[in-house]
Amino acid sequence: MTNNVRELRPKVPETEKITVNLGYVDLGQVDLLVQEGFYSNRADFIRTAIRNQLERHADVVKQSTVRNSLDLGLRHYSRGDLEAAQRAGQMLQINVLGLATIATDVTPELARATIASVSVLGALHATPAVKAALADRMR
């Protein structure tokens, strides 16, 4: 096996951790459904409940995504993408429903010079310095 194999782009986690506070009775009911075998664990119940609600409101989500011109899914902005925008004299409007990533080699100065606004419904992965540089442009 060769030692010169390297990862071209860091693997991005496919999930984001959230915390949910539930009342004791609701939590007990979830535990009861897990105990009875309806769900494998609490997280499985919560993921299923969220998917069911998203499916229930799918038309509203689709209409809003189109109306707000949101890129759906994963959107990665590399240093090359931002440098190309800078050469073209363009400012990017980042509008993502899902995960937006800005490459780790993007400097705060390059980000400020090329990104006019950032609106992410989901998660934004960027270095703390780039996030700080764009703080006044985030909606």
CSV table of N, CA and C in Angstrom, one decimal:
chain,number,residue,atom,x,y,z
A,1,MET,N,0.9,-1.2,0.0
A,1,MET,CA,0.0,0.0,0.0
A,1,MET,C,0.9,1.2,0.0
A,2,THR,N,0.5,2.2,-0.8
A,2,THR,CA,1.4,3.4,-0.9
A,2,THR,C,1.0,4.4,0.3
A,3,ASN,N,2.0,5.2,0.6
A,3,ASN,CA,1.9,6.2,1.7
A,3,ASN,C,1.5,7.6,1.2
A,4,ASN,N,1.3,7.7,-0.1
A,4,ASN,CA,1.1,9.0,-0.7
A,4,ASN,C,-0.4,9.3,-1.0
A,5,VAL,N,-1.3,8.4,-0.4
A,5,VAL,CA,-2.7,8.6,-0.6
A,5,VAL,C,-3.2,9.7,0.3
A,6,ARG,N,-3.9,10.6,-0.2
A,6,ARG,CA,-4.4,11.7,0.7
A,6,ARG,C,-5.9,12.0,0.3
A,7,GLU,N,-6.6,12.5,1.2
A,7,GLU,CA,-8.0,12.8,1.1
A,7,GLU,C,-8.1,14.1,0.3
A,8,LEU,N,-8.8,14.2,-0.8
A,8,LEU,CA,-9.0,15.4,-1.6
A,8,LEU,C,-9.8,16.4,-0.9
A,9,ARG,N,-10.9,16.0,-0.3
A,9,ARG,CA,-11.7,16.9,0.4
A,9,ARG,C,-12.1,16.2,1.7
A,10,PRO,N,-12.0,16.9,2.9
A,10,PRO,CA,-12.3,16.3,4.1
A,10,PRO,C,-13.8,15.7,4.1
A,11,LYS,N,-14.0,14.6,4.7
A,11,LYS,CA,-15.3,14.0,4.8
A,11,LYS,C,-16.2,14.8,5.7
A,12,VAL,N,-17.3,15.2,5.2
A,12,VAL,CA,-18.2,16.1,6.0
A,12,VAL,C,-19.2,15.2,6.7
A,13,PRO,N,-19.5,15.4,7.9
A,13,PRO,CA,-20.5,14.5,8.6
A,13,PRO,C,-21.8,14.7,8.0
A,14,GLU,N,-22.6,13.6,7.9
A,14,GLU,CA,-23.9,13.6,7.3
A,14,GLU,C,-25.0,14.0,8.2
A,15,THR,N,-24.7,14.2,9.5
A,15,THR,CA,-25.7,14.6,10.4
A,15,THR,C,-25.2,15.8,11.3
A,16,GLU,N,-26.1,16.4,11.9
A,16,GLU,CA,-25.8,17.5,12.8
A,16,GLU,C,-26.5,17.1,14.1
A,17,LYS,N,-25.9,17.3,15.2
A,17,LYS,CA,-26.4,16.9,16.5
A,17,LYS,C,-27.3,18.1,17.0
A,18,ILE,N,-28.5,17.8,17.5
A,18,ILE,CA,-29.3,18.8,18.2
A,18,ILE,C,-29.7,18.2,19.5
A,19,THR,N,-30.1,19.1,20.4
A,19,THR,CA,-30.6,18.8,21.7
A,19,THR,C,-32.1,19.1,21.8
A,20,VAL,N,-32.9,18.2,22.3
A,20,VAL,CA,-34.3,18.4,22.5
A,20,VAL,C,-34.7,18.2,24.0
A,21,ASN,N,-35.4,19.1,24.5
A,21,ASN,CA,-35.9,19.0,25.9
A,21,ASN,C,-37.3,18.5,25.8
A,22,LEU,N,-37.6,17.5,26.5
A,22,LEU,CA,-39.0,16.9,26.6
A,22,LEU,C,-39.4,16.9,28.0
A,23,GLY,N,-40.7,17.0,28.2
A,23,GLY,CA,-41.3,16.8,29.5
A,23,GLY,C,-41.2,15.3,29.9
A,24,TYR,N,-41.3,15.1,31.2
A,24,TYR,CA,-41.1,13.7,31.7
A,24,TYR,C,-42.2,12.8,31.2
A,25,VAL,N,-43.4,13.2,31.1
A,25,VAL,CA,-44.5,12.3,30.6
A,25,VAL,C,-44.2,12.0,29.1
A,26,ASP,N,-43.9,13.0,28.3
A,26,ASP,CA,-43.6,12.7,26.9
A,26,ASP,C,-42.4,11.8,26.8
A,27,LEU,N,-41.3,12.0,27.5
A,27,LEU,CA,-40.1,11.2,27.5
A,27,LEU,C,-40.5,9.7,27.9
A,28,GLY,N,-41.3,9.6,28.9
A,28,GLY,CA,-41.8,8.3,29.4
A,28,GLY,C,-42.5,7.6,28.3
A,29,GLN,N,-43.4,8.3,27.6
A,29,GLN,CA,-44.1,7.6,26.5
A,29,GLN,C,-43.2,7.2,25.4
A,30,VAL,N,-42.2,8.0,25.1
A,30,VAL,CA,-41.2,7.6,24.1
A,30,VAL,C,-40.5,6.3,24.5
A,31,ASP,N,-40.0,6.3,25.8
A,31,ASP,CA,-39.4,5.1,26.4
A,31,ASP,C,-40.3,3.9,26.3
A,32,LEU,N,-41.5,4.1,26.5
A,32,LEU,CA,-42.5,3.0,26.5
A,32,LEU,C,-42.6,2.4,25.1
A,33,LEU,N,-42.6,3.3,24.1
A,33,LEU,CA,-42.6,2.8,22.7
A,33,LEU,C,-41.3,2.1,22.3
A,34,VAL,N,-40.2,2.6,22.8
A,34,VAL,CA,-38.9,1.9,22.6
A,34,VAL,C,-39.0,0.5,23.3
A,35,GLN,N,-39.4,0.5,24.5
A,35,GLN,CA,-39.5,-0.8,25.3
A,35,GLN,C,-40.4,-1.8,24.6
A,36,GLU,N,-41.5,-1.3,24.0
A,36,GLU,CA,-42.4,-2.2,23.3
A,36,GLU,C,-41.9,-2.6,21.9
A,37,GLY,N,-40.8,-2.0,21.4
A,37,GLY,CA,-40.2,-2.5,20.2
A,37,GLY,C,-40.6,-1.7,19.0
A,38,PHE,N,-41.4,-0.6,19.1
A,38,PHE,CA,-41.8,0.2,18.0
A,38,PHE,C,-40.6,1.0,17.4
A,39,TYR,N,-39.7,1.3,18.2
A,39,TYR,CA,-38.5,2.1,17.8
A,39,TYR,C,-37.3,1.4,18.5
A,40,SER,N,-36.1,1.6,17.8
A,40,SER,CA,-34.9,1.0,18.4
A,40,SER,C,-34.3,1.7,19.6
A,41,ASN,N,-34.6,3.1,19.6
A,41,ASN,CA,-34.1,3.9,20.7
A,41,ASN,C,-34.8,5.3,20.6
A,42,ARG,N,-34.5,6.1,21.5
A,42,ARG,CA,-35.1,7.5,21.6
A,42,ARG,C,-34.8,8.3,20.3
A,43,ALA,N,-33.5,8.2,19.8
A,43,ALA,CA,-33.1,8.9,18.6
A,43,ALA,C,-33.9,8.4,17.4
A,44,ASP,N,-34.1,7.1,17.3
A,44,ASP,CA,-34.9,6.6,16.2
A,44,ASP,C,-36.3,7.1,16.2
A,45,PHE,N,-36.9,7.2,17.4
A,45,PHE,CA,-38.3,7.8,17.5
A,45,PHE,C,-38.3,9.3,17.0
A,46,ILE,N,-37.3,10.0,17.5
A,46,ILE,CA,-37.3,11.5,17.2
A,46,ILE,C,-37.0,11.7,15.7
A,47,ARG,N,-36.1,10.9,15.1
A,47,ARG,CA,-35.8,11.0,13.7
A,47,ARG,C,-37.1,10.7,12.9
A,48,THR,N,-37.8,9.6,13.3
A,48,THR,CA,-39.0,9.2,12.6
A,48,THR,C,-40.1,10.3,12.7
A,49,ALA,N,-40.2,10.9,13.9
A,49,ALA,CA,-41.2,11.9,14.1
A,49,ALA,C,-40.9,13.1,13.2
A,50,ILE,N,-39.6,13.5,13.1
A,50,ILE,CA,-39.2,14.6,12.3
A,50,ILE,C,-39.5,14.3,10.8
A,51,ARG,N,-39.1,13.1,10.3
A,51,ARG,CA,-39.4,12.8,8.9
A,51,ARG,C,-40.8,12.8,8.6
A,52,ASN,N,-41.7,12.3,9.5
A,52,ASN,CA,-43.1,12.3,9.3
A,52,ASN,C,-43.6,13.7,9.2
A,53,GLN,N,-43.2,14.7,10.0
A,53,GLN,CA,-43.6,16.0,9.9
A,53,GLN,C,-43.1,16.7,8.6
A,54,LEU,N,-41.9,16.4,8.2
A,54,LEU,CA,-41.3,17.0,7.0
A,54,LEU,C,-42.1,16.5,5.8
A,55,GLU,N,-42.5,15.2,5.8
A,55,GLU,CA,-43.3,14.6,4.7
A,55,GLU,C,-44.7,15.3,4.7
A,56,ARG,N,-45.2,15.5,5.9
A,56,ARG,CA,-46.5,16.1,6.0
A,56,ARG,C,-46.5,17.5,5.4
A,57,HIS,N,-45.4,18.2,5.5
A,57,HIS,CA,-45.3,19.6,5.0
A,57,HIS,C,-44.5,19.8,3.8
A,58,ALA,N,-44.3,18.7,3.1
A,58,ALA,CA,-43.3,18.7,1.9
A,58,ALA,C,-43.7,19.7,0.9
A,59,ASP,N,-45.0,19.9,0.6
A,59,ASP,CA,-45.4,20.9,-0.4
A,59,ASP,C,-45.0,22.3,0.0
A,60,VAL,N,-45.2,22.7,1.2
A,60,VAL,CA,-44.8,24.0,1.7
A,60,VAL,C,-43.3,24.2,1.7
A,61,VAL,N,-42.6,23.2,2.0
A,61,VAL,CA,-41.1,23.3,2.0
A,61,VAL,C,-40.6,23.5,0.5
A,62,LYS,N,-41.2,22.7,-0.4
A,62,LYS,CA,-40.8,22.8,-1.8
A,62,LYS,C,-41.1,24.2,-2.3
A,63,GLN,N,-42.3,24.7,-2.1
A,63,GLN,CA,-42.7,26.0,-2.5
A,63,GLN,C,-41.8,27.1,-1.9
A,64,SER,N,-41.5,27.0,-0.7
A,64,SER,CA,-40.7,28.0,0.0
A,64,SER,C,-39.2,27.9,-0.5
A,65,THR,N,-38.7,26.7,-0.8
A,65,THR,CA,-37.4,26.6,-1.4
A,65,THR,C,-37.3,27.3,-2.7
A,66,VAL,N,-38.3,27.1,-3.6
A,66,VAL,CA,-38.3,27.8,-4.9
A,66,VAL,C,-38.4,29.3,-4.7
A,67,ARG,N,-39.4,29.7,-3.9
A,67,ARG,CA,-39.7,31.1,-3.7
A,67,ARG,C,-38.4,31.9,-3.1
A,68,ASN,N,-37.7,31.2,-2.2
A,68,ASN,CA,-36.5,31.9,-1.6
A,68,ASN,C,-35.2,31.6,-2.4
A,69,SER,N,-35.3,30.9,-3.5
A,69,SER,CA,-34.1,30.6,-4.3
A,69,SER,C,-33.0,29.9,-3.5
A,70,LEU,N,-33.4,28.9,-2.8
A,70,LEU,CA,-32.5,28.1,-2.0
A,70,LEU,C,-31.9,27.0,-2.7
A,71,ASP,N,-30.5,26.8,-2.6
A,71,ASP,CA,-29.9,25.6,-3.1
A,71,ASP,C,-30.2,24.5,-2.1
A,72,LEU,N,-30.7,23.3,-2.6
A,72,LEU,CA,-31.1,22.3,-1.7
A,72,LEU,C,-30.0,21.2,-1.6
A,73,GLY,N,-29.6,20.8,-0.4
A,73,GLY,CA,-28.7,19.8,-0.2
A,73,GLY,C,-27.3,20.3,0.3
A,74,LEU,N,-26.3,19.8,-0.3
A,74,LEU,CA,-24.9,20.1,0.1
A,74,LEU,C,-24.3,21.1,-0.9
A,75,ARG,N,-23.7,22.2,-0.5
A,75,ARG,CA,-23.1,23.2,-1.4
A,75,ARG,C,-21.7,23.5,-0.8
A,76,HIS,N,-20.7,23.2,-1.6
A,76,HIS,CA,-19.3,23.5,-1.1
A,76,HIS,C,-18.7,24.6,-1.9
A,77,TYR,N,-18.1,25.6,-1.2
A,77,TYR,CA,-17.4,26.7,-1.8
A,77,TYR,C,-15.9,26.5,-1.6
A,78,SER,N,-15.2,26.3,-2.6
A,78,SER,CA,-13.7,26.1,-2.5
A,78,SER,C,-13.1,27.4,-2.7
A,79,ARG,N,-11.8,27.4,-2.4
A,79,ARG,CA,-11.0,28.7,-2.6
A,79,ARG,C,-11.0,29.0,-4.0
A,80,GLY,N,-10.9,28.0,-4.9
A,80,GLY,CA,-11.0,28.3,-6.4
A,80,GLY,C,-12.3,28.9,-6.8
A,81,ASP,N,-13.4,28.5,-6.2
A,81,ASP,CA,-14.7,29.1,-6.5
A,81,ASP,C,-14.7,30.6,-6.2
A,82,LEU,N,-14.2,30.9,-5.0
A,82,LEU,CA,-14.2,32.3,-4.5
A,82,LEU,C,-13.2,33.1,-5.3
A,83,GLU,N,-12.1,32.6,-5.7
A,83,GLU,CA,-11.1,33.3,-6.5
A,83,GLU,C,-11.6,33.6,-7.9
A,84,ALA,N,-12.4,32.6,-8.4
A,84,ALA,CA,-13.0,32.8,-9.8
A,84,ALA,C,-14.0,33.9,-9.7
A,85,ALA,N,-14.8,33.9,-8.6
A,85,ALA,CA,-15.8,35.0,-8.5
A,85,ALA,C,-15.1,36.3,-8.3
A,86,GLN,N,-14.0,36.4,-7.6
A,86,GLN,CA,-13.3,37.6,-7.4
A,86,GLN,C,-12.7,38.1,-8.8
A,87,ARG,N,-12.2,37.2,-9.6
A,87,ARG,CA,-11.6,37.6,-10.9
A,87,ARG,C,-12.8,38.1,-11.8
A,88,ALA,N,-14.0,37.5,-11.7
A,88,ALA,CA,-15.1,38.0,-12.5
A,88,ALA,C,-15.8,39.2,-11.9
A,89,GLY,N,-15.3,39.7,-10.8
A,89,GLY,CA,-16.0,40.8,-10.1
A,89,GLY,C,-17.4,40.5,-9.6
A,90,GLN,N,-17.6,39.3,-9.2
A,90,GLN,CA,-18.9,38.9,-8.7
A,90,GLN,C,-18.9,38.7,-7.2
A,91,MET,N,-20.1,39.0,-6.6
A,91,MET,CA,-20.3,38.8,-5.2
A,91,MET,C,-21.3,37.6,-5.1
A,92,LEU,N,-21.0,36.6,-4.3
A,92,LEU,CA,-21.8,35.5,-4.1
A,92,LEU,C,-22.9,35.7,-3.1
A,93,GLN,N,-24.1,35.2,-3.4
A,93,GLN,CA,-25.2,35.2,-2.5
A,93,GLN,C,-25.4,33.7,-2.1
A,94,ILE,N,-25.0,33.4,-0.9
A,94,ILE,CA,-25.1,32.0,-0.5
A,94,ILE,C,-26.5,31.8,0.2
A,95,ASN,N,-27.3,30.9,-0.5
A,95,ASN,CA,-28.6,30.6,0.0
A,95,ASN,C,-28.8,29.1,0.0
A,96,VAL,N,-28.7,28.4,1.1
A,96,VAL,CA,-28.6,27.0,1.1
A,96,VAL,C,-29.6,26.5,2.1
A,97,LEU,N,-30.4,25.4,1.7
A,97,LEU,CA,-31.2,24.6,2.7
A,97,LEU,C,-30.5,23.3,2.7
A,98,GLY,N,-29.8,23.0,3.8
A,98,GLY,CA,-29.0,21.8,4.0
A,98,GLY,C,-27.7,22.1,4.6
A,99,LEU,N,-26.6,21.9,3.9
A,99,LEU,CA,-25.3,22.1,4.5
A,99,LEU,C,-24.4,22.9,3.5
A,100,ALA,N,-23.9,24.0,3.9
A,100,ALA,CA,-23.0,24.9,3.1
A,100,ALA,C,-21.7,24.8,3.8
A,101,THR,N,-20.6,24.5,3.0
A,101,THR,CA,-19.3,24.5,3.5
A,101,THR,C,-18.4,25.4,2.8
A,102,ILE,N,-17.6,26.1,3.5
A,102,ILE,CA,-16.5,27.0,2.9
A,102,ILE,C,-15.2,26.4,3.2
A,103,ALA,N,-14.4,26.1,2.2
A,103,ALA,CA,-13.1,25.4,2.4
A,103,ALA,C,-12.3,26.0,3.5
A,104,THR,N,-11.5,25.2,4.1
A,104,THR,CA,-10.7,25.6,5.3
A,104,THR,C,-9.5,26.5,4.8
A,105,ASP,N,-9.2,26.5,3.5
A,105,ASP,CA,-8.1,27.3,3.0
A,105,ASP,C,-8.6,28.7,2.6
A,106,VAL,N,-9.8,29.0,2.7
A,106,VAL,CA,-10.4,30.3,2.4
A,106,VAL,C,-10.0,31.3,3.5
A,107,THR,N,-9.4,32.4,3.1
A,107,THR,CA,-9.1,33.4,4.2
A,107,THR,C,-10.3,34.3,4.5
A,108,PRO,N,-10.3,34.9,5.6
A,108,PRO,CA,-11.4,35.8,6.0
A,108,PRO,C,-11.4,37.0,4.9
A,109,GLU,N,-10.3,37.4,4.5
A,109,GLU,CA,-10.3,38.5,3.5
A,109,GLU,C,-10.9,38.1,2.2
A,110,LEU,N,-10.6,36.9,1.7
A,110,LEU,CA,-11.2,36.4,0.5
A,110,LEU,C,-12.7,36.2,0.6
A,111,ALA,N,-13.1,35.7,1.8
A,111,ALA,CA,-14.5,35.5,2.0
A,111,ALA,C,-15.3,36.9,2.0
A,112,ARG,N,-14.7,37.9,2.7
A,112,ARG,CA,-15.4,39.2,2.7
A,112,ARG,C,-15.4,39.8,1.3
A,113,ALA,N,-14.4,39.6,0.5
A,113,ALA,CA,-14.3,40.2,-0.8
A,113,ALA,C,-15.2,39.5,-1.8
A,114,THR,N,-15.7,38.3,-1.6
A,114,THR,CA,-16.5,37.6,-2.6
A,114,THR,C,-17.9,37.2,-2.1
A,115,ILE,N,-18.2,37.2,-0.8
A,115,ILE,CA,-19.5,36.7,-0.4
A,115,ILE,C,-20.3,37.9,0.2
A,116,ALA,N,-21.4,38.2,-0.5
A,116,ALA,CA,-22.2,39.4,-0.2
A,116,ALA,C,-23.2,39.0,1.0
A,117,SER,N,-23.7,37.8,1.0
A,117,SER,CA,-24.6,37.4,2.0
A,117,SER,C,-24.6,35.9,2.2
A,118,VAL,N,-25.0,35.5,3.4
A,118,VAL,CA,-25.1,34.1,3.7
A,118,VAL,C,-26.4,33.8,4.4
A,119,SER,N,-27.1,32.9,3.9
A,119,SER,CA,-28.4,32.4,4.5
A,119,SER,C,-28.4,30.9,4.4
A,120,VAL,N,-28.3,30.3,5.5
A,120,VAL,CA,-28.2,28.8,5.6
A,120,VAL,C,-29.3,28.3,6.5
A,121,LEU,N,-30.2,27.5,6.0
A,121,LEU,CA,-31.1,26.8,6.9
A,121,LEU,C,-30.6,25.4,7.0
A,122,GLY,N,-30.0,25.1,8.1
A,122,GLY,CA,-29.4,23.8,8.3
A,122,GLY,C,-28.1,24.0,9.0
A,123,ALA,N,-27.0,23.9,8.3
A,123,ALA,CA,-25.7,24.1,9.0
A,123,ALA,C,-24.7,24.7,8.0
A,124,LEU,N,-23.8,25.6,8.6
A,124,LEU,CA,-22.7,26.2,7.8
A,124,LEU,C,-21.4,25.7,8.5
A,125,HIS,N,-20.6,25.1,7.7
A,125,HIS,CA,-19.3,24.7,8.2
A,125,HIS,C,-18.2,25.6,7.5
A,126,ALA,N,-17.5,26.4,8.3
A,126,ALA,CA,-16.4,27.2,7.9
A,126,ALA,C,-15.5,27.4,9.1
A,127,THR,N,-14.4,28.0,8.9
A,127,THR,CA,-13.5,28.2,10.0
A,127,THR,C,-14.1,29.3,10.9
A,128,PRO,N,-13.7,29.3,12.1
A,128,PRO,CA,-14.2,30.4,13.0
A,128,PRO,C,-13.9,31.8,12.5
A,129,ALA,N,-12.7,31.9,11.9
A,129,ALA,CA,-12.2,33.2,11.3
A,129,ALA,C,-13.1,33.7,10.2
A,130,VAL,N,-13.5,32.8,9.3
A,130,VAL,CA,-14.3,33.1,8.2
A,130,VAL,C,-15.7,33.4,8.7
A,131,LYS,N,-16.3,32.6,9.6
A,131,LYS,CA,-17.6,32.9,10.2
A,131,LYS,C,-17.6,34.3,10.8
A,132,ALA,N,-16.5,34.7,11.5
A,132,ALA,CA,-16.5,36.0,12.2
A,132,ALA,C,-16.4,37.1,11.1
A,133,ALA,N,-15.7,36.9,10.0
A,133,ALA,CA,-15.6,37.9,9.0
A,133,ALA,C,-16.9,38.1,8.2
A,134,LEU,N,-17.7,37.1,8.2
A,134,LEU,CA,-19.0,37.2,7.5
A,134,LEU,C,-20.2,37.4,8.4
A,135,ALA,N,-19.9,37.6,9.7
A,135,ALA,CA,-21.0,37.7,10.7
A,135,ALA,C,-22.0,38.8,10.4
A,136,ASP,N,-21.6,39.9,9.9
A,136,ASP,CA,-22.5,41.0,9.5
A,136,ASP,C,-23.3,40.7,8.2
A,137,ARG,N,-23.0,39.6,7.5
A,137,ARG,CA,-23.6,39.3,6.3
A,137,ARG,C,-24.5,38.1,6.4
A,138,MET,N,-24.6,37.5,7.6
A,138,MET,CA,-25.4,36.3,7.8
A,138,MET,C,-26.8,36.7,8.2
A,139,ARG,N,-27.8,36.0,7.5
A,139,ARG,CA,-29.2,36.2,7.8
A,139,ARG,C,-29.7,35.0,8.5
